[in-house]
PDB file of C-alpha atoms in Angstrom:
ATOM      1  CA  PRO A  98     -13.925 -53.438   2.303  1.00  0.00           C
ATOM      2  CA  ILE A  99     -10.620 -53.454   1.067  1.00  0.00           C
ATOM      3  CA  ILE A 100     -10.576 -55.256  -2.530  1.00  0.00           C
ATOM      4  CA  LEU A 101      -7.515 -57.315  -3.508  1.00  0.00           C
ATOM      5  CA  ILE A 102      -7.665 -58.107  -7.406  1.00  0.00           C
ATOM      6  CA  SER A 103      -4.382 -60.072  -8.719  1.00  0.00           C
ATOM      7  CA  GLY A 104      -3.610 -61.546 -11.958  1.00  0.00           C
ATOM      8  CA  HIS A 105      -1.356 -61.263 -14.946  1.00  0.00           C
ATOM      9  CA  ALA A 106      -0.532 -58.453 -16.942  1.00  0.00           C
ATOM     10  CA  GLY A 107      -2.976 -57.566 -19.621  1.00  0.00           C
ATOM     11  CA  SER A 108      -5.978 -59.427 -17.631  1.00  0.00           C
ATOM     12  CA  GLY A 109      -8.202 -56.573 -16.953  1.00  0.00           C
ATOM     13  CA  LYS A 110      -7.766 -55.767 -13.674  1.00  0.00           C
ATOM     14  CA  THR A 111      -7.872 -52.317 -13.739  1.00  0.00           C
ATOM     15  CA  ALA A 112     -10.723 -52.666 -16.200  1.00  0.00           C
ATOM     16  CA  LEU A 113     -12.844 -54.418 -14.320  1.00  0.00           C
ATOM     17  CA  LEU A 114     -11.971 -52.080 -10.952  1.00  0.00           C
ATOM     18  CA  CYS A 115     -12.836 -48.913 -12.907  1.00  0.00           C
ATOM     19  CA  ASN A 116     -16.355 -50.326 -14.039  1.00  0.00           C
ATOM     20  CA  PHE A 117     -16.810 -51.605 -10.712  1.00  0.00           C
ATOM     21  CA  VAL A 118     -15.958 -47.829  -8.991  1.00  0.00           C
ATOM     22  CA  LYS A 119     -17.932 -45.885 -11.612  1.00  0.00           C
ATOM     23  CA  LEU A 120     -20.959 -48.210 -10.794  1.00  0.00           C
ATOM     24  CA  HIS A 121     -20.851 -47.821  -7.041  1.00  0.00           C
ATOM     25  CA  CYS A 122     -19.954 -44.055  -7.222  1.00  0.00           C
ATOM     26  CA  GLU A 123     -22.820 -43.416  -9.301  1.00  0.00           C
ATOM     27  CA  THR A 124     -25.288 -45.653  -6.837  1.00  0.00           C
ATOM     28  CA  SER A 125     -24.124 -44.636  -3.817  1.00  0.00           C
ATOM     29  CA  PRO A 126     -25.674 -41.572  -2.026  1.00  0.00           C
ATOM     30  CA  VAL A 127     -23.886 -38.124  -2.647  1.00  0.00           C
ATOM     31  CA  ASP A 128     -23.405 -37.443   1.051  1.00  0.00           C
ATOM     32  CA  ARG A 129     -20.561 -40.680   1.224  1.00  0.00           C
ATOM     33  CA  LEU A 130     -17.389 -40.411   0.185  1.00  0.00           C
ATOM     34  CA  THR A 131     -15.251 -43.218  -1.514  1.00  0.00           C
ATOM     35  CA  CYS A 132     -11.772 -43.001  -1.552  1.00  0.00           C
ATOM     36  CA  ILE A 133      -9.890 -45.090  -4.462  1.00  0.00           C
ATOM     37  CA  HIS A 134      -6.481 -46.199  -4.543  1.00  0.00           C
ATOM     38  CA  PHE A 135      -4.823 -48.017  -7.386  1.00  0.00           C
ATOM     39  CA  VAL A 136      -1.633 -49.616  -6.880  1.00  0.00           C
ATOM     40  CA  GLU A 137       0.525 -49.607  -9.714  1.00  0.00           C
ATOM     41  CA  SER A 138       4.173 -50.543 -10.726  1.00  0.00           C
ATOM     42  CA  SER A 139       5.618 -47.959  -9.274  1.00  0.00           C
ATOM     43  CA  SER A 140       7.241 -47.526  -5.769  1.00  0.00           C
ATOM     44  CA  SER A 141       5.771 -44.470  -4.780  1.00  0.00           C
ATOM     45  CA  SER A 142       2.108 -46.333  -5.072  1.00  0.00           C
ATOM     46  CA  THR A 143       2.912 -48.459  -2.729  1.00  0.00           C
ATOM     47  CA  THR A 144       3.953 -46.536   0.247  1.00  0.00           C
ATOM     48  CA  LEU A 145       1.622 -46.032   3.110  1.00  0.00           C
ATOM     49  CA  SER A 146       2.994 -41.904   3.507  1.00  0.00           C
ATOM     50  CA  HIS A 147       1.638 -41.739  -0.231  1.00  0.00           C
ATOM     51  CA  MET A 148      -1.728 -43.388   0.089  1.00  0.00           C
ATOM     52  CA  LEU A 149      -2.365 -41.266   3.181  1.00  0.00           C
ATOM     53  CA  LYS A 150      -1.452 -38.062   1.509  1.00  0.00           C
ATOM     54  CA  ARG A 151      -3.616 -39.056  -1.443  1.00  0.00           C
ATOM     55  CA  MET A 152      -7.071 -39.925   0.984  1.00  0.00           C
ATOM     56  CA  ILE A 153      -6.132 -36.692   2.757  1.00  0.00           C
ATOM     57  CA  VAL A 154      -6.525 -34.589  -0.472  1.00  0.00           C
ATOM     58  CA  GLU A 155      -9.287 -36.576  -1.805  1.00  0.00           C
ATOM     59  CA  ILE A 156     -11.339 -35.979   1.997  1.00  0.00           C
ATOM     60  CA  SER A 157     -10.360 -32.232   1.799  1.00  0.00           C
ATOM     61  CA  ASP A 158     -11.321 -31.732  -2.068  1.00  0.00           C
ATOM     62  CA  TRP A 159     -14.902 -33.754  -1.087  1.00  0.00           C
ATOM     63  CA  SER A 160     -15.348 -31.370   2.028  1.00  0.00           C
ATOM     64  CA  ASP A 161     -14.395 -27.947   0.891  1.00  0.00           C
ATOM     65  CA  ALA A 162     -11.684 -27.733   3.134  1.00  0.00           C
ATOM     66  CA  PRO A 163      -8.228 -27.291   0.774  1.00  0.00           C
ATOM     67  CA  VAL A 164      -5.260 -28.863   1.564  1.00  0.00           C
ATOM     68  CA  ASP A 165      -2.114 -28.478  -0.420  1.00  0.00           C
ATOM     69  CA  PRO A 166      -0.163 -31.586  -0.538  1.00  0.00           C
ATOM     70  CA  ASP A 167       2.859 -30.021  -0.703  1.00  0.00           C
ATOM     71  CA  SER A 168       2.490 -29.001   2.771  1.00  0.00           C
ATOM     72  CA  LEU A 169       1.935 -32.742   4.003  1.00  0.00           C
ATOM     73  CA  PRO A 170       4.979 -34.623   5.470  1.00  0.00           C
TER      74      PRO A 170
END
């Protein structure tokens, strides 16, 4: 599922999501990968290519098939 949380700065959005992710990861089966992407105020975190690179690296780390992020377009 995709989750969107919005609110004013300092309202606890990041803390809420971090606690949710921690609980989810603790209760999920070990053989299940969860990719987390937080969009920050920097413009690079909102680009599709940045998000896909991060997910490719997370998947490769999880599957023991390392990928050099600098080799990705």
